[in-house]
Coordinates of C-alpha atoms and ligand atoms in Angstrom, one line a residue:
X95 CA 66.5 85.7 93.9
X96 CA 66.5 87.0 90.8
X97 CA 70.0 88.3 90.2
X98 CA 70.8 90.0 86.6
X99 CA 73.9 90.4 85.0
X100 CA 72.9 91.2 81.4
X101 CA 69.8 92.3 80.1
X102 CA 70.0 89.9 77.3
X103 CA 69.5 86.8 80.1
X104 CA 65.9 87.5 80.6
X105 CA 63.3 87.3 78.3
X106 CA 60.4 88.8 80.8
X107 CA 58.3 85.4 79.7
X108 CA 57.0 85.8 83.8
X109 CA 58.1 82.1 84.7
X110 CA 59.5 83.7 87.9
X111 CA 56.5 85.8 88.5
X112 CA 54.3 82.8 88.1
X113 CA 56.5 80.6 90.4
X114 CA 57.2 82.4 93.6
X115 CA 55.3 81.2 96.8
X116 CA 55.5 84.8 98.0
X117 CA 54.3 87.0 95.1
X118 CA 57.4 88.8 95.8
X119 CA 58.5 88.7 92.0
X120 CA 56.1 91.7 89.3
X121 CA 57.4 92.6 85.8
X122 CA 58.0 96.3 85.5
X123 CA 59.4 97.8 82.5
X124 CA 62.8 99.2 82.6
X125 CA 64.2 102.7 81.5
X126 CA 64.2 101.1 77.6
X127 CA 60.8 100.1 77.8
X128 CA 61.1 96.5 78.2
X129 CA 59.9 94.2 81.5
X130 CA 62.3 92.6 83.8
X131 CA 61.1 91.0 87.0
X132 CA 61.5 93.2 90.3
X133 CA 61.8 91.2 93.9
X134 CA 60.4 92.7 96.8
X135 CA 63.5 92.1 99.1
X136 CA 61.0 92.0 102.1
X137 CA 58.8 89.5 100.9
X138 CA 61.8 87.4 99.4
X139 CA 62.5 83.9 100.9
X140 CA 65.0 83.3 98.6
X141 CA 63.9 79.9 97.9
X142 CA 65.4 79.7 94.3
X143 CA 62.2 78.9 92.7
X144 CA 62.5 81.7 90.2
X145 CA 66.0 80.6 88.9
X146 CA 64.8 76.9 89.0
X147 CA 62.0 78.1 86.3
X148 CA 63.6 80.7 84.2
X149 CA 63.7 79.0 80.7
X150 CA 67.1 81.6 79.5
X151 CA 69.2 80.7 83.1
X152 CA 68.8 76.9 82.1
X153 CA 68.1 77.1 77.9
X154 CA 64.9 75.7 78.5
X155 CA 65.0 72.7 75.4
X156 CA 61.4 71.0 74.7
X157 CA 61.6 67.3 73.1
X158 CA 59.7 68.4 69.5
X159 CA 60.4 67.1 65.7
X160 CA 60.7 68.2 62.3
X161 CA 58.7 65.3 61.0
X162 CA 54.8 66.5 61.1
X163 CA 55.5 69.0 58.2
X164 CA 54.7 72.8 57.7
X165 CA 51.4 74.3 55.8
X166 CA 50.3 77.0 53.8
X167 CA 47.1 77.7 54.9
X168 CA 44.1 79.6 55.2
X169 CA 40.8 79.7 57.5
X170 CA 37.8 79.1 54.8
X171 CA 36.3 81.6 56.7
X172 CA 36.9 84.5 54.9
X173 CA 35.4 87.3 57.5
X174 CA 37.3 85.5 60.4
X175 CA 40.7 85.3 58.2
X176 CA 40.4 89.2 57.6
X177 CA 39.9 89.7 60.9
X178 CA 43.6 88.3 62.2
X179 CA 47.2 88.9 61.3
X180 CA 47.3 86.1 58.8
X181 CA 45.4 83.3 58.1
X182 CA 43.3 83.3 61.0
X183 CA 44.3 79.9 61.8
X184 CA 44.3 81.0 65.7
X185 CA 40.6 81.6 65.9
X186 CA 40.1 78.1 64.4
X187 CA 42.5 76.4 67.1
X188 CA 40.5 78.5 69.9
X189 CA 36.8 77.6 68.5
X190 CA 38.2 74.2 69.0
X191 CA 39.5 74.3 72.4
X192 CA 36.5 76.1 73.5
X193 CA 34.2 73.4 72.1
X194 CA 35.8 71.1 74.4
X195 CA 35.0 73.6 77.4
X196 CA 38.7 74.5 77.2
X197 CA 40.2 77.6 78.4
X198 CA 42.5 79.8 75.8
X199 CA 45.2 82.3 76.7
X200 CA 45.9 84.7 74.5
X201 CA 47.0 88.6 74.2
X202 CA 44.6 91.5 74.9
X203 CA 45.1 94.8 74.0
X204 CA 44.0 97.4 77.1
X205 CA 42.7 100.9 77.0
X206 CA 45.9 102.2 77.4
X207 CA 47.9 100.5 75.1
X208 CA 48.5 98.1 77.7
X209 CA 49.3 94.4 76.8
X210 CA 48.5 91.6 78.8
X211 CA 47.9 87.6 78.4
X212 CA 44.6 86.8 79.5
X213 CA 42.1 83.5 79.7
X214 CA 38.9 83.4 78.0
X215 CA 36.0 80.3 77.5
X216 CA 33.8 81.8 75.1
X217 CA 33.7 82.0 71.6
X218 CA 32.8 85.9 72.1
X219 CA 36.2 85.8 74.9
X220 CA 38.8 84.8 72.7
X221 CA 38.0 87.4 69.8
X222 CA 40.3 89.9 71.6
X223 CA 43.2 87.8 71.2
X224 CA 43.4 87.7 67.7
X225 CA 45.3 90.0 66.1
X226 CA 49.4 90.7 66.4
X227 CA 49.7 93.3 68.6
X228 CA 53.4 95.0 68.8
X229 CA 54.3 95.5 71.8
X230 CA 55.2 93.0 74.5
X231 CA 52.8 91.3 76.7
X232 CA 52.8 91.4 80.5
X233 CA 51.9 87.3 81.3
X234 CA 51.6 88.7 85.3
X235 CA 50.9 85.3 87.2
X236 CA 49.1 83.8 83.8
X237 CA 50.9 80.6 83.6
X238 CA 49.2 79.8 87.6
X239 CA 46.3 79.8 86.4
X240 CA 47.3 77.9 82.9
X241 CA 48.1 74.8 85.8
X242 CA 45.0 75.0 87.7
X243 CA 42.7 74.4 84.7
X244 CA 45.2 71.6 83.8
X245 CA 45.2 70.2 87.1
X246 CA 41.1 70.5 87.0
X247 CA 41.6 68.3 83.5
X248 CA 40.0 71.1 81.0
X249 CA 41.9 71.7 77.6
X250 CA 44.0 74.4 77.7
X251 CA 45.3 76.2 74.7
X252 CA 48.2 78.8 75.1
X253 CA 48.9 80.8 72.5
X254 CA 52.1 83.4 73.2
X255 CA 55.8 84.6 71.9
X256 CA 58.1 81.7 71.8
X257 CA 59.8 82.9 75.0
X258 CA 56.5 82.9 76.4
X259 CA 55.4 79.6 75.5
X260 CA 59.4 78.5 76.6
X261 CA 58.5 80.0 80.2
X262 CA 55.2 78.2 80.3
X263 CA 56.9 74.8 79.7
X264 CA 59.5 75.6 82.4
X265 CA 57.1 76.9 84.8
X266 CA 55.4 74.0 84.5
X267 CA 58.1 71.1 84.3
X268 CA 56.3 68.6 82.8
X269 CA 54.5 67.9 79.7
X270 CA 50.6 67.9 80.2
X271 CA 48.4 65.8 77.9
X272 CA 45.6 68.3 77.9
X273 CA 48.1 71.2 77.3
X274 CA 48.2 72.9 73.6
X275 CA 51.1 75.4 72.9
X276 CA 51.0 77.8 69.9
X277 CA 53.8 79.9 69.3
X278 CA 53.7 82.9 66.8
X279 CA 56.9 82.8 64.9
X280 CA 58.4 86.5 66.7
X281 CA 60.3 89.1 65.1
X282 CA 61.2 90.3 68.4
X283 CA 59.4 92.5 70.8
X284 CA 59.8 96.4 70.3
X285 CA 59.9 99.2 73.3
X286 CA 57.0 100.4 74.6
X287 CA 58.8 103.6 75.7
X288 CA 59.5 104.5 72.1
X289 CA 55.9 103.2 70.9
X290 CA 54.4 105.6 74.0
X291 CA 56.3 108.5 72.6
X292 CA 54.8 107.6 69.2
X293 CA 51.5 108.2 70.5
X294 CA 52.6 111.2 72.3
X295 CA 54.0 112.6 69.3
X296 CA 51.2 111.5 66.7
X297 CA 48.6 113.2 69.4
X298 CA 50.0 116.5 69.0
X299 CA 50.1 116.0 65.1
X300 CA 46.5 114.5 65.0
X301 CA 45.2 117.1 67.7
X302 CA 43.3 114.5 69.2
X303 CA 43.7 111.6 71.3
X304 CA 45.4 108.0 70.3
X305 CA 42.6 105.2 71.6
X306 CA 43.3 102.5 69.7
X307 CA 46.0 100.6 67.1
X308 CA 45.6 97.9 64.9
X309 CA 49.1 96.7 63.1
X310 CA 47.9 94.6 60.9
X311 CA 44.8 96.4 59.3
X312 CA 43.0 94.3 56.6
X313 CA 40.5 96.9 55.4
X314 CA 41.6 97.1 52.0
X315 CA 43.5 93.5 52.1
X316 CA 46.9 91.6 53.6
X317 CA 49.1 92.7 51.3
X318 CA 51.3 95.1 51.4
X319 CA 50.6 95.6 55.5
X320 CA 48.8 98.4 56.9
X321 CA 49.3 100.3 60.3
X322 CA 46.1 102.1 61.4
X323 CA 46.0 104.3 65.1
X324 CA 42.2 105.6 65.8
X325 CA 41.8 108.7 67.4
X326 CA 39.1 110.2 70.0
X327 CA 37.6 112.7 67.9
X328 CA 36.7 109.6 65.0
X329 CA 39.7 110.1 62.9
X330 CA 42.3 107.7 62.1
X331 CA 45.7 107.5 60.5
X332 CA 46.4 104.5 58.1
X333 CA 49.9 103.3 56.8
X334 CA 52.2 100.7 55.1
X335 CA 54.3 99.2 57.6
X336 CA 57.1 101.0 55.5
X337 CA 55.8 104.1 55.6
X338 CA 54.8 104.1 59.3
X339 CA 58.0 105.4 61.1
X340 CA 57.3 103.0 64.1
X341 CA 57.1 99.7 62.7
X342 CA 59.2 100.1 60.2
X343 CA 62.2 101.2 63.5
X344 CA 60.3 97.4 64.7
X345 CA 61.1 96.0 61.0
X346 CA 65.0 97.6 61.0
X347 CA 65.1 95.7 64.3
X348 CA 66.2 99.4 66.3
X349 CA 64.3 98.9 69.7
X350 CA 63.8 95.4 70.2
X351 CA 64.4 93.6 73.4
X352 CA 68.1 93.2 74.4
X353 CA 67.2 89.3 74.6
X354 CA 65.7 88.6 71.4
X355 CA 68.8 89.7 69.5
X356 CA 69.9 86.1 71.5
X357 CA 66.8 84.5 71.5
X358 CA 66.7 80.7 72.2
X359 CA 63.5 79.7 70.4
X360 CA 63.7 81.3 67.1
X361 CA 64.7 78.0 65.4
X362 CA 63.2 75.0 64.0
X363 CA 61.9 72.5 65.5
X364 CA 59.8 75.1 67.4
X365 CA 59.2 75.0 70.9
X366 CA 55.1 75.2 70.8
X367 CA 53.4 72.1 69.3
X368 CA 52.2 74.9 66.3
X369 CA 53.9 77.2 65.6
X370 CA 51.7 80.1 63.2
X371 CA 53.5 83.1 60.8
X372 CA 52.9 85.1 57.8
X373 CA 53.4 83.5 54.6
X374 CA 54.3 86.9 52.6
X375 CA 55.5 86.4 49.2
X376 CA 53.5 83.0 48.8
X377 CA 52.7 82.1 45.2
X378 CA 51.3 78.7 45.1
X379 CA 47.8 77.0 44.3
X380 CA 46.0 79.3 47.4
X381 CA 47.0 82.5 45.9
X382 CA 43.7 82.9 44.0
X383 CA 41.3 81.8 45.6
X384 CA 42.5 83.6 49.1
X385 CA 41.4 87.0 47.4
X386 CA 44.4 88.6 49.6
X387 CA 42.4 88.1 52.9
X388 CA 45.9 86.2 55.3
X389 CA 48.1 83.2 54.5
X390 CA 50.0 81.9 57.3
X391 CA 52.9 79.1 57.3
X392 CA 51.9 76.4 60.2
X393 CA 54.6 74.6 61.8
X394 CA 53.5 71.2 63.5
X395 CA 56.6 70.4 66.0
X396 CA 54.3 67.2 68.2
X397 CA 51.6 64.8 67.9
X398 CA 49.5 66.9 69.9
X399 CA 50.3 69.7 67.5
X400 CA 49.3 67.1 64.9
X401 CA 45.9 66.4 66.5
X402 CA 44.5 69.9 66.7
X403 CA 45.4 71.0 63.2
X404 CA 43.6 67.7 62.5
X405 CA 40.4 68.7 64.7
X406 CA 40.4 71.7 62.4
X407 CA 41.2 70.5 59.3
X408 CA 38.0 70.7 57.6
X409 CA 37.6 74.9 58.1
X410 CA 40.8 75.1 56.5
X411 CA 42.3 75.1 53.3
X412 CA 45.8 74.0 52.9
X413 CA 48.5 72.1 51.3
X414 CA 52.2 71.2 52.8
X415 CA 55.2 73.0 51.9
X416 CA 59.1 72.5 52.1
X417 CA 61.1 73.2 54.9
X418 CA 63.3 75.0 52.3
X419 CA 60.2 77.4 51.3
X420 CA 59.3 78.1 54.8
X421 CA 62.9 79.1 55.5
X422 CA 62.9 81.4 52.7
X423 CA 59.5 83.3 53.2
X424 CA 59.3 83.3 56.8
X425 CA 63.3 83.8 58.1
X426 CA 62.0 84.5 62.5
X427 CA 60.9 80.9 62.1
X428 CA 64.5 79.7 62.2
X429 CA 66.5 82.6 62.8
X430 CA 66.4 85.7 65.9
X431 CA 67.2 89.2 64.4
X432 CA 70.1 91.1 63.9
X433 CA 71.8 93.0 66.6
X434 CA 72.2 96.9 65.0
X435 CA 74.8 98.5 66.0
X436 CA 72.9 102.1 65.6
X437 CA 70.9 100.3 68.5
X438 CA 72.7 102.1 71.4
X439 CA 72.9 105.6 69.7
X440 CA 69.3 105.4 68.9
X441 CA 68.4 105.2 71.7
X442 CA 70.8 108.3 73.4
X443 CA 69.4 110.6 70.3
X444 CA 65.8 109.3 71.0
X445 CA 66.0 110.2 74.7
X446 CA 67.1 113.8 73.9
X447 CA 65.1 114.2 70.9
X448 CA 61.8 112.3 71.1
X449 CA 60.6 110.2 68.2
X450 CA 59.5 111.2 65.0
X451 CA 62.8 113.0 64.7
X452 CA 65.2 110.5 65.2
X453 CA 63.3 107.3 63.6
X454 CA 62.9 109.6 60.5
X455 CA 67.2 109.9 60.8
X456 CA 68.2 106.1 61.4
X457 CA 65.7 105.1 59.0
X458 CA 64.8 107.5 56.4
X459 CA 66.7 110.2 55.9
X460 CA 69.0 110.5 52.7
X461 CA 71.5 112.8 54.6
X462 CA 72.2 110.0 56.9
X463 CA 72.2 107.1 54.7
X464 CA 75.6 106.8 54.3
X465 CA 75.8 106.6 58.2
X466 CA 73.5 103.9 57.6
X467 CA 75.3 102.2 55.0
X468 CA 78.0 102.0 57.3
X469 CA 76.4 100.4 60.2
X470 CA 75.2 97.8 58.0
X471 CA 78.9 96.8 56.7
X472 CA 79.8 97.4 60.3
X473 CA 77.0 95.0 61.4
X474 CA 77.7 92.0 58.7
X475 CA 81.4 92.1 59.9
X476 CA 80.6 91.4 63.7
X477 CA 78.2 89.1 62.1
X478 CA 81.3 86.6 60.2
X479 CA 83.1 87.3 63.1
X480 CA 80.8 85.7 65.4
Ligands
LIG662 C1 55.4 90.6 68.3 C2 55.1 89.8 67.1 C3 56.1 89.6 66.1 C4 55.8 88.7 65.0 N1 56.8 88.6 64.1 C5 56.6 87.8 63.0 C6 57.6 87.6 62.0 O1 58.7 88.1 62.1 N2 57.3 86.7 61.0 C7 56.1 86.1 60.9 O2 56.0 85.3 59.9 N3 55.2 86.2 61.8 C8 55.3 87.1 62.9 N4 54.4 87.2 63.8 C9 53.2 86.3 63.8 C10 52.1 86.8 62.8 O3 52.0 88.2 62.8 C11 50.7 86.2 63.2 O4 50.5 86.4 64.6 C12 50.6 84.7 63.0 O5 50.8 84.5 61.6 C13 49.2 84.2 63.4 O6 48.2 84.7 62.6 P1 46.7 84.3 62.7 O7 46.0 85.0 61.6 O8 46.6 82.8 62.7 O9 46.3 84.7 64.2 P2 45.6 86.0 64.8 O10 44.1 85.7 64.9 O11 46.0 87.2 64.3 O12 46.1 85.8 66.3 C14 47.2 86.4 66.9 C15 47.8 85.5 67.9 O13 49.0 86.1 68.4 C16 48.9 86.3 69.8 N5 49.5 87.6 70.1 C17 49.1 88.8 69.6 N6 50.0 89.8 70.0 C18 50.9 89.1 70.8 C19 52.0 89.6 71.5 N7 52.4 90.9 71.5 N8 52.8 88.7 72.2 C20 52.5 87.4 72.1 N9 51.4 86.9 71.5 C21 50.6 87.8 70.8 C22 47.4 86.2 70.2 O14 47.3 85.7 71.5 C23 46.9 85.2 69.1 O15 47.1 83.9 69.6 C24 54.6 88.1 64.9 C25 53.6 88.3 65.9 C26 53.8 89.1 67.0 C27 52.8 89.2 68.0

């Protein structure tokens, strides 16, 4: 059985979930926001399967390389680049996959604000994946039914956090030639308790009802990011990342999961076979001709990672960069975020006084900066001491 002593030893990837014989084992969040696997004591066998799979309880290490190079890159298809996070490289991987007869898992975005992986074999099915969506994703018994269509031989491309894609492997427990992993490089996954308040909040602002997000709006271009919530009534509210009080708590790294402060898989070689980011601050030969519409870095960690970017080589346009570059533009490629301190009090303020409020004190206020100053010098201490 699942036993937890820290928070920080689970990632919520759903290994467990997926692996129990009894479907004793759900992911429900906790009082942060975050989801943690729940046994059912009276379905329990305690057969140990769960801890046998859980990629954090044994560090869950895949055999990949450095060698195959990384990429700046682009999908030539301009509408299909503007409508994803970056490049649009994912859609191009799927299309592929799916033109084998494959099956692609991905993340969907419910009514609700919901997040869950699901499988699709269409080319009109895996359009709701694209995207980044903020929030973390509930895998429920996904990675089941990732091993039946291997078992029946189809192609199967799983696309996920690098936690997720760990969990997969694990669950699994041994490598599957017709088996694709892509990673997206992660900042972390943020609290859906403090993103529901958001919306609560932003409701009673807007006078209407929150229906929809999109975090990475491309309306007007990639650059600088926009944030844009749709409302009931037609209306919706557009930000910069920056400006938008939520993701920039997300960017300051406030309300992330306990575990991806520790994360495992948020280095180099990467754990998926590609491995897909943002390539902000890029300034090489691409820069004109992408017309601001996504660049992403790609990350080829296998042969099999090798093979698809291959298949799909022609729709894109690319060239390879250094190691050094990538490290420097994308730093969640090789690096998990930073612990904050003001973690722990955010969330006590937060919990008394609701969002808006306290995100505008821990991040913007210029009555509490030197408060924040302080928690910074406080942070990069415990950091040298570490
Ligand atoms: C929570 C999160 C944090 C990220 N942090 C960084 C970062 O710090 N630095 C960086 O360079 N890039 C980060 N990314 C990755 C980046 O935003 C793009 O997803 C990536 O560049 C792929 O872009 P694309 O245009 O090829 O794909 P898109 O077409 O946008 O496809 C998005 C892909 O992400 C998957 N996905 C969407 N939401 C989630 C989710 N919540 N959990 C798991 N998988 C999801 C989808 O299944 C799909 O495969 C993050 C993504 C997420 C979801």
């Amino acid at each position: 059985m699942i036993d937890l002593k820290r928070k920080a030893d689970c990632c919520g990837c759903g290994a467990c979930v997926s692996a129990c014989p009894k479907d004793a084992i759900s992911l429900k969040y906790d009082e942060e926001g975050f989801l943690y696997p729940q046994t059912d004591r009276n379905l329990c066998v305690d057969c140990g399967l769960c801890n046998k799979v859980c990629p954090k309880e044994n560090d869950y290490k895949r055999n990949q390389s450095y060698s195959y190079g990384f990429f700046a890159a682009y999908n030539k298809d301009k509408a299909q680049a503007r409508d994803s996070s970056s490049g649009g490289i994912f859609s191009l991987l799927a299309e592929y996959i799916i033109s084998q007869k494959g099956a692609v898992y991905g993340v969907e975005l419910l009514d609700n604000f919901q997040l869950v992986h699901s499988r699709a074999d269409s080319l009109e099915g895996y359009v709701k994946f694209r995207k980044s969506k903020y929030l973390q994703s509930n895998t429920n018994n996904v990675f089941r039914q990732v091993k039946e269509d291997l078992n029946k031989g189809l192609k199967v491309l799983f696309t996920g956090t690098p936690c997720q894609v760990a969990g997969l492997h694990s669950f699994l427990g041994k490598e599957y030639k017709n088996l694709y992993t892509c990673d997206v490089v992660c900042h972390g996954v943020p609290s859906k308790i403090v993103f529901d308040k958001y919306i609560e909040e932003l409701n009673q602002k807007q006078r209407s009802k929150a229906v929809s997000a999109c975090w990475r709006d491309k309306e007007n271009g990639w650059y600088p990011n926009k944030v844009t919530v749709l409302f009931e009534d037609g209306s919706k509210k557009t930000t910069t990342s920056i400006n938008n009080p939520y993701q920039a708590g997300f960017l300051h790294n406030l309300y992330l999961s306990p575990s991806c402060y520790v994360c495992n898989w948020a280095k180099l070689p990467r754990v998926g076979d590609i491995s897909l980011a943002d390539f902000w601050g890029y300034k090489g030969p691409l820069l004109e001709e992408n017309e601001n519409a996504g660049l992403s870095i790609v990350a080829i960690s296998s042969d099999k990672g090798a093979e698809l970017f291959a298949k799909c080589k022609d729709k894109i346009s690319c060239h390879s960069v250094s190691e050094e570059e990538v490290k420097l533009r994308s730093r969640h490629i090789y690096k998990h975020p930073k612990a904050k301190i003001e973690r722990t009090l955010f969330f006590r303020d937060f919990r008394k006084n609701g969002f808006h409020a306290v995100a505008e004190k821990y991040i913007y206020s210029k009555e509490y900066a030197p408060r924040r100053f302080l928690f910074r010098v406080i942070d990069k201490i415990v950091d040298i001491l570490r």
